[in-house]
Coordinates of C-alpha atoms and ligand atoms in Angstrom, one line a residue:
X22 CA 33.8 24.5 1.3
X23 CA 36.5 22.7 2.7
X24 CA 36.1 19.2 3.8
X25 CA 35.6 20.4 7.6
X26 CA 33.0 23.3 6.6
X27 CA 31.1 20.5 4.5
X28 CA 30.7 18.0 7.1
X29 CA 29.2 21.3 9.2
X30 CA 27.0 21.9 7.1
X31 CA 25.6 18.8 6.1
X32 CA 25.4 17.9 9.7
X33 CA 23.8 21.3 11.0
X34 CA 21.8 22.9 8.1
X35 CA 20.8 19.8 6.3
X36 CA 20.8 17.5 9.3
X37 CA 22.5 14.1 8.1
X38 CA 24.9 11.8 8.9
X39 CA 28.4 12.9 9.0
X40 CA 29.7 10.4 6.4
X41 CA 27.3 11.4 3.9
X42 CA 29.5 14.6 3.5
X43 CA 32.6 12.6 3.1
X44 CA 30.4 10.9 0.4
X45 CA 30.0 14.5 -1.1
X46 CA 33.3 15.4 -0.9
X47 CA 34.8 12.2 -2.6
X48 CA 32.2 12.9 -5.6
X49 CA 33.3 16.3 -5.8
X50 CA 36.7 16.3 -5.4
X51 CA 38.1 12.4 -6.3
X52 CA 35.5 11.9 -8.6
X53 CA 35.1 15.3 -10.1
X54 CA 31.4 15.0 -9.8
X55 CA 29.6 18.6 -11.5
X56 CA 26.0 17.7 -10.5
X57 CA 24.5 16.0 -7.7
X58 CA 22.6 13.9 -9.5
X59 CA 26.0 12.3 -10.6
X60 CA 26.2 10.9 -6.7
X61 CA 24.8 7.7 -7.3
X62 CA 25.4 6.5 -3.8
X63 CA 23.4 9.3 -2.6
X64 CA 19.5 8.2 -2.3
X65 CA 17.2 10.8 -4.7
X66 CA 15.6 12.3 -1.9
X67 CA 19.3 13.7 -0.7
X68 CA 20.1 14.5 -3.9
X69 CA 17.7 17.0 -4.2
X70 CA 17.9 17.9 -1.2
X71 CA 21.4 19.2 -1.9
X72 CA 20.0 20.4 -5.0
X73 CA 17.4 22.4 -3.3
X74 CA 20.6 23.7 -0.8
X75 CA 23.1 24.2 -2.9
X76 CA 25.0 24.5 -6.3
X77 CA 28.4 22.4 -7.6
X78 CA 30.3 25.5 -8.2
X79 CA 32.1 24.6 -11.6
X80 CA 33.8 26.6 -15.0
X81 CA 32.3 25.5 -18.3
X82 CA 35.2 24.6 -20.7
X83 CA 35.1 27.0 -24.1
X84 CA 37.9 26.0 -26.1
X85 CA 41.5 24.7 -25.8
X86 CA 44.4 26.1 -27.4
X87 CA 47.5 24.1 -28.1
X88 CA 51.0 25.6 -28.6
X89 CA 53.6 25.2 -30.8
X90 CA 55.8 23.5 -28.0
X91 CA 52.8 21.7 -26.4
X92 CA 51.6 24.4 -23.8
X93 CA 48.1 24.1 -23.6
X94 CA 45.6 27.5 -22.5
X95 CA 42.4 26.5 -21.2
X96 CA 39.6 29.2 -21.7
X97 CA 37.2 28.4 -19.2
X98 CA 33.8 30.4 -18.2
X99 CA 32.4 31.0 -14.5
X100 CA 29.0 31.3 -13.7
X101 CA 28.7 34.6 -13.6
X102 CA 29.9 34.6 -17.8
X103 CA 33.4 36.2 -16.8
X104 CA 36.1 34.2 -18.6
X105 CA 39.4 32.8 -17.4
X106 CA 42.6 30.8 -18.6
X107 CA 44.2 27.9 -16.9
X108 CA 47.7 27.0 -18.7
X109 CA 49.2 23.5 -18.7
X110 CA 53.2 23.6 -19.0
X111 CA 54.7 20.2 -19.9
X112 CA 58.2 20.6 -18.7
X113 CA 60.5 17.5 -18.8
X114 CA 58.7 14.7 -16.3
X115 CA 56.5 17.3 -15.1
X116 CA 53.1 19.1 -16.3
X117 CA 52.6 21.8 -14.4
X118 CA 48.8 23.8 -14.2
X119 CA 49.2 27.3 -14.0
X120 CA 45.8 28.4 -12.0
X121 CA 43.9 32.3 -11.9
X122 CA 42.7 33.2 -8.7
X123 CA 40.4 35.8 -9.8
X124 CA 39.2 37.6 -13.3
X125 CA 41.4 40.6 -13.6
X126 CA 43.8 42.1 -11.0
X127 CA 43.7 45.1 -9.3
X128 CA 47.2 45.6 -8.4
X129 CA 47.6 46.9 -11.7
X130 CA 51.7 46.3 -12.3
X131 CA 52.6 48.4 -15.4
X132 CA 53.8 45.5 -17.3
X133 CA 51.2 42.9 -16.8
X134 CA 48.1 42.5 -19.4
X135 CA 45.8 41.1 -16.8
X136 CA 46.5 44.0 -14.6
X137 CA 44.8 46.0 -17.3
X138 CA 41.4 44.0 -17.2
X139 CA 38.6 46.0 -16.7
X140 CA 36.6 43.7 -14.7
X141 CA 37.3 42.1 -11.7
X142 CA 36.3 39.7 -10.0
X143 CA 37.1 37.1 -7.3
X144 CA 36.9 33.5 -7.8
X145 CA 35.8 31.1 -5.5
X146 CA 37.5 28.2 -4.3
X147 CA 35.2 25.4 -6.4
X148 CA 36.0 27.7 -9.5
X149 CA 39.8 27.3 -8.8
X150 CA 39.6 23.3 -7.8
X151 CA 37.8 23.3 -11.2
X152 CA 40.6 25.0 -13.0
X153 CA 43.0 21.6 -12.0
X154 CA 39.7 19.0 -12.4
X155 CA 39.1 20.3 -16.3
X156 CA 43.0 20.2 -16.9
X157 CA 43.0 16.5 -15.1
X158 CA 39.9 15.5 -17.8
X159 CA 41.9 17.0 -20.7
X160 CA 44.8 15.0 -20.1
X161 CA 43.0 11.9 -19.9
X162 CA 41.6 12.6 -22.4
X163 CA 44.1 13.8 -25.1
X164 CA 47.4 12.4 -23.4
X165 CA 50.9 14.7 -24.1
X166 CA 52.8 13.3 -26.4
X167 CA 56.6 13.6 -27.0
X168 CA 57.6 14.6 -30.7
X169 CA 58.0 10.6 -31.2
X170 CA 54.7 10.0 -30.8
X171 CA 54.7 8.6 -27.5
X172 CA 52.9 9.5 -24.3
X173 CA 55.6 10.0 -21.4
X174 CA 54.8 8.5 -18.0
X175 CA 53.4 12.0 -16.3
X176 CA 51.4 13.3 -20.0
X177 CA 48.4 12.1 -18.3
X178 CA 47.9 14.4 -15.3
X179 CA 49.0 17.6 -13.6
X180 CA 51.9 16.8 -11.2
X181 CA 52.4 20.4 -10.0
X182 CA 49.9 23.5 -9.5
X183 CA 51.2 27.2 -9.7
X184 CA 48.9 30.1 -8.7
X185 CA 50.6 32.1 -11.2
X186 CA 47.7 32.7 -13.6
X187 CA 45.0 35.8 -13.6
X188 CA 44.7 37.5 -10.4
X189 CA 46.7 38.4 -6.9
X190 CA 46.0 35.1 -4.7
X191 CA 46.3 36.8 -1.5
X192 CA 44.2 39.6 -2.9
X193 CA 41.1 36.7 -2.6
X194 CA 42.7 34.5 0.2
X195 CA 40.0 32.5 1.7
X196 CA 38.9 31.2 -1.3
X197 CA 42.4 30.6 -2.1
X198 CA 43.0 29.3 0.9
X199 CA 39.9 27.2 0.8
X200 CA 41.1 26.1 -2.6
X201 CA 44.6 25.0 -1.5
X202 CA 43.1 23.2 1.5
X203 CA 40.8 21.0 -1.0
X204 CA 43.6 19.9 -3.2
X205 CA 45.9 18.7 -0.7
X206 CA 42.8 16.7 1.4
X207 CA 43.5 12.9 1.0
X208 CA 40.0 12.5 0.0
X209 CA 40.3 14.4 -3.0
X210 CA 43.6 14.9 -5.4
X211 CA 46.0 14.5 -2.9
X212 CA 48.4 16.7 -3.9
X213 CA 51.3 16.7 -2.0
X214 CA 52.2 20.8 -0.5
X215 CA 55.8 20.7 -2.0
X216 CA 54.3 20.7 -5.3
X217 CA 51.5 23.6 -4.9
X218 CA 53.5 27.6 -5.2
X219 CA 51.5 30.2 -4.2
X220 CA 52.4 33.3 -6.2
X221 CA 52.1 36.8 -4.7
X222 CA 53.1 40.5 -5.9
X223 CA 53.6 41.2 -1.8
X224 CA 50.3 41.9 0.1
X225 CA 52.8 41.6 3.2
X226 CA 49.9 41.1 6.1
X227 CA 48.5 38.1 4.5
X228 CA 52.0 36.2 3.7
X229 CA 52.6 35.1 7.3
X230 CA 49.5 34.2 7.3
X231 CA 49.3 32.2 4.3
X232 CA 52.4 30.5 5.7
X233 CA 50.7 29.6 9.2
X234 CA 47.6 28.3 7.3
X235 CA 48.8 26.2 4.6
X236 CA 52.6 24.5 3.8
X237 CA 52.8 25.6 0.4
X238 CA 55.4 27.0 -1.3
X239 CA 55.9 31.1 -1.9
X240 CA 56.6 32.9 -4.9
X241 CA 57.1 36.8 -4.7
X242 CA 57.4 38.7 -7.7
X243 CA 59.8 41.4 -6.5
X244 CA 60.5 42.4 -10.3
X245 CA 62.5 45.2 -8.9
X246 CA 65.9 46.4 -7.1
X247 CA 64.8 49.7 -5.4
X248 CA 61.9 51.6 -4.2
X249 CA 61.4 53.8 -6.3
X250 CA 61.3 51.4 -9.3
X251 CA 59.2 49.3 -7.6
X252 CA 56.8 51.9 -7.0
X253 CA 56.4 52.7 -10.4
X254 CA 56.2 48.8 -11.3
X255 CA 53.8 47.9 -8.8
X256 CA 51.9 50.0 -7.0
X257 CA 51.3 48.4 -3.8
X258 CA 55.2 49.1 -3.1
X259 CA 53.7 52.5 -1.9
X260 CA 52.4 50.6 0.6
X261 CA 55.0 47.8 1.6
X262 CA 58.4 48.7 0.7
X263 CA 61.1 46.5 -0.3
X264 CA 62.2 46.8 3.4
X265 CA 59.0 45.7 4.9
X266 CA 58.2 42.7 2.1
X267 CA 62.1 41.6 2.7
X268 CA 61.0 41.0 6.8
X269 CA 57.8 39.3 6.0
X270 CA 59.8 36.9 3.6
X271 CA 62.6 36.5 6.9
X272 CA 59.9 35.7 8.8
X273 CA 57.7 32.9 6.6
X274 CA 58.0 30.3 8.2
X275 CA 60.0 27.8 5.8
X276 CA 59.3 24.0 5.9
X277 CA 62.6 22.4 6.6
X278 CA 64.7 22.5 3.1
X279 CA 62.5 24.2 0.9
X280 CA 63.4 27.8 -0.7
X281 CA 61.3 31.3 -1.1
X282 CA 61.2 31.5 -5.1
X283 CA 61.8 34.8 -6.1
X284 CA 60.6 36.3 -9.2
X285 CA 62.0 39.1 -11.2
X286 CA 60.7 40.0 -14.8
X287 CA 63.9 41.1 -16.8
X288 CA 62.6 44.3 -18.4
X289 CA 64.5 45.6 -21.8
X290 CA 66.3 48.9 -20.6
X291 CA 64.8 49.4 -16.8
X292 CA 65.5 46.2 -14.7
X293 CA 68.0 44.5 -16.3
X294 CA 71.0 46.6 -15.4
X295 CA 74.2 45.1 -13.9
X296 CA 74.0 47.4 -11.1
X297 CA 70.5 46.0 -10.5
X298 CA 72.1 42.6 -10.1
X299 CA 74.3 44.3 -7.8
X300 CA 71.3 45.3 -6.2
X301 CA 69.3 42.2 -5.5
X302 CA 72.2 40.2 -4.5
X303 CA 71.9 42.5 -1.7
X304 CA 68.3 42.4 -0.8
X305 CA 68.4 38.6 -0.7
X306 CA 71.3 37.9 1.7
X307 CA 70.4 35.9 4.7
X308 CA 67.4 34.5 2.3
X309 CA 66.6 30.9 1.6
X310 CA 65.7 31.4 -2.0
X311 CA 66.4 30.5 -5.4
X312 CA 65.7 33.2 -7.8
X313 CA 63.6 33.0 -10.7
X314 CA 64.0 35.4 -13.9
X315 CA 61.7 36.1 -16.3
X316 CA 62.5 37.8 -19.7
X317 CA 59.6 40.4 -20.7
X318 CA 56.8 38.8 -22.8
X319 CA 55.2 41.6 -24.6
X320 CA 51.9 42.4 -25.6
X321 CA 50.0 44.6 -27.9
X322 CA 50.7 48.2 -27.0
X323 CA 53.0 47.1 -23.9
X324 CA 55.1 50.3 -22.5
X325 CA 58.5 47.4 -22.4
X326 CA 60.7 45.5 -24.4
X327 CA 62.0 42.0 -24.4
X328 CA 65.6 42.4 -22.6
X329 CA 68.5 40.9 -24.9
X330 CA 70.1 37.5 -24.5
X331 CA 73.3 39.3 -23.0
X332 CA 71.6 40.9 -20.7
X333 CA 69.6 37.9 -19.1
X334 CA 73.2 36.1 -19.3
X335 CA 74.7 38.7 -17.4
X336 CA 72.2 39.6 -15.0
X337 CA 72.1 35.6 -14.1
X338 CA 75.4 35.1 -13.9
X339 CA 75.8 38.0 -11.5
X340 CA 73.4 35.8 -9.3
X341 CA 74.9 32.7 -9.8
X342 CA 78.5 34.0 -9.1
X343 CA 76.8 35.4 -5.3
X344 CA 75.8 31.7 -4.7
X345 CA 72.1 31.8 -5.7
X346 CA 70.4 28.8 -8.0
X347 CA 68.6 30.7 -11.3
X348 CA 66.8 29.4 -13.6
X349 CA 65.4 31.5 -16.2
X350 CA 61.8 31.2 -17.4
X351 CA 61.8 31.1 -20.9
X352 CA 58.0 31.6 -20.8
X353 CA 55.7 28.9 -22.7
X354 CA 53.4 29.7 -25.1
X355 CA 53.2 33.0 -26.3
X356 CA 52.6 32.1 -29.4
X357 CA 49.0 31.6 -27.9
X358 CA 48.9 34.5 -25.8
X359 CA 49.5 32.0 -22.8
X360 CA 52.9 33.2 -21.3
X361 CA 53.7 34.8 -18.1
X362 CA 51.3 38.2 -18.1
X363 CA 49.7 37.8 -21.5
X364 CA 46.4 36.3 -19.8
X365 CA 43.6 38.3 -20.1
X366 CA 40.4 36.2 -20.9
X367 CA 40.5 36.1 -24.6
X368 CA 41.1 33.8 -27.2
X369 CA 43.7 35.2 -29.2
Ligands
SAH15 N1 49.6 38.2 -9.1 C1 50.6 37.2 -8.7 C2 50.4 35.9 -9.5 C3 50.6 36.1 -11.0 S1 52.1 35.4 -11.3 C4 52.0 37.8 -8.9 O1 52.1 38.9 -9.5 O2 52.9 37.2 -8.4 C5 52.5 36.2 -12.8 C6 54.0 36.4 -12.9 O3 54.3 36.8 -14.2 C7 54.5 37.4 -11.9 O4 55.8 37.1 -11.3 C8 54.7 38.7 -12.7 O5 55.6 39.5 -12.2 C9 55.0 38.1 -14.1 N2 54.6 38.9 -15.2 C10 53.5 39.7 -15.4 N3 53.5 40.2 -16.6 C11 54.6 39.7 -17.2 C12 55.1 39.9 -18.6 N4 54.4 40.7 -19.5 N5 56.2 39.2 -18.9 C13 56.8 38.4 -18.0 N6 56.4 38.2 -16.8 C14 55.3 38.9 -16.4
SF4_16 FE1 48.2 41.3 -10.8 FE2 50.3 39.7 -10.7 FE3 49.6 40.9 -13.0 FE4 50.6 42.3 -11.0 S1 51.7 40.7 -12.1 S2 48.8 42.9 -12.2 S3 49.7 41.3 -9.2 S4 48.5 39.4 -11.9

């Protein structure tokens, strides 16, 4: 629930004071409370009360997994026994957490490993929130630390969140919604909006609408210069083209001097083409964006192949020499399975 459902409900279904729920809501969210037995403030009787009404919905942390350059994949357990990954990214004075929205992904993009899942399953918004809370107690407890030994002034929390993990966020969006709305609420984490990116392969309706209901940033993995390799990349292209997910980016409406990041996986042979640099320059005119590539990272049986230095090069400086910032995502991790679409639940 969000801090305005809460105080409904405690109000109207369990008939109490109105500051008991922001009582609840500090536990659960400043506090990272996972029982509400844990809410001392709270007298027995409402505590199991609550009990009796409710459950903290929370992820049971299996095992951490730490990477050659300090990426660190979380493998974390729902409820239901489904398993997910959070990955924390140190990068320079930032750690960023990169969040799953659901287990699996039914979009299915030909190049992505968690698009192959067979299960799937939505989250819910406490099992994101608890994504960023177990991350928050693994940096307290085990600090970064730079190759010198020392702990830098931001190794002991996350400073930015990315829903960039397992799962199509707008594919689940009230939870992810719910979930957003929870981390920015000044009762809770706090975190400010400019440092929260919402990641999305293009469910068009529901970007407007994301935009209208919450002032985070938007990522859109368009991963493609033309329709008909966009179709065969992503399937829901069949149902918004490259035309209609260009309008719906037009029309988001921007907070004053922030950017649409777009994302576009470099893949060996099919993407990385100088005419589809051409291409893209294109699509994006008129677009506040900076653009965002991303070099293949394979997998085990993957139908694609890492693109060649040259050809990431190239393809950015085309970009660059149109006027658009790139950065290249020389993805994390992989020698943990935690980079860019090599999530998938499993340890390995
Ligand atoms: N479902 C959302 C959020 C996941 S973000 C989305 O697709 O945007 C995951 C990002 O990694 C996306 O930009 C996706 O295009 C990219 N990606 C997926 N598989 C990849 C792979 N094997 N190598 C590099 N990038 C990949
Ligand atoms: Fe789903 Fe994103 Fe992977 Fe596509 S890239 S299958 S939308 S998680």
């Amino acid at each position: 629930m969000t801090r305005s459902e809460l105080t409904g409900w405690v109000e109207e279904t369990l008939g109490e004071k109105r500051f008991r729920a922001e009582q609840i809501f500090r536990w659960l969210h400043d506090k990272r409370a996972r029982s509400f037995d844990a809410m001392t403030n709270l007298s027995k009787a409402l505590r199991v009360k609550l009990g009796d009404a409710a459950r903290v919905g929370s992820l049971t942390l299996d095992e951490v997994k730490v990477a050659a350059d300090g990426t660190r994949k979380l493998l974390l357990r729902t409820h239901a026994g489904h398993r997910i990954e959070s990955v924390v990214i140190p990068m320079g004075d930032r750690v960023t957490l990169c969040v799953s929205s659901q287990v699996g992904c039914k979009i299915g993009c030909d190049f992505c490993l968690t698009g192959r899942m067979s299960v799937r399953q939505n989250l819910s918004a406490a099992e994101i929130v608890d994504q960023v809370y177990h991350a928050q107690e693994n940096l307290t407890e085990q600090p970064l630390q730079l190759p010198n030994g020392e702990t830098p002034a931001s190794g002991r929390r996350v400073t930015n969140i990315v829903y960039m993990g397992m799962g199509e966020p707008l594919d689940n969006y009230d939870q992810v919604v719910r979930s957003l709305k929870n981390l920015l609420d000044d009762l809770g984490q706090n975190f400010s909006s400019r440092r929260i990116t919402v990641s999305t392969s293009g469910i068009v309706p529901k970007i407007g609408q994301l935009g209208r209901d919450v002032p985070v940033n938007l990522a859109i993995s368009l991963n493609a210069s033309h329709d008909a390799q966009r179709d065969r990349l992503i399937p829901i292209n069949r149902k918004w083209d490259i035309a209609t997910l260009m309008k719906a980016l037009r029309e988001f409406p921007l907070a004053h001097r922030r950017r649409i990041t777009v994302e576009y996986v470099l893949l060996d042979g099919v993407t990385d083409a100088p005419e589809d640099a051409v291409r893209l320059v294109r699509l994006l005119r008129g677009l506040r964006c900076k653009v965002n590539l991303i070099p293949f990272n394979p997998w085990p049986g993957a139908p694609y192949g890492r693109p060649t230095a040259e050809a990431v090069e190239r393809f950015g400086a085309t970009l660059r020499d149109a006027g658009y910032t790139v950065t290249i995502r020389y993805s994390k991790g992989d020698d943990i399975g935690a980079a860019c679409g090599q999530l998938d639940g499993l340890a390995a």
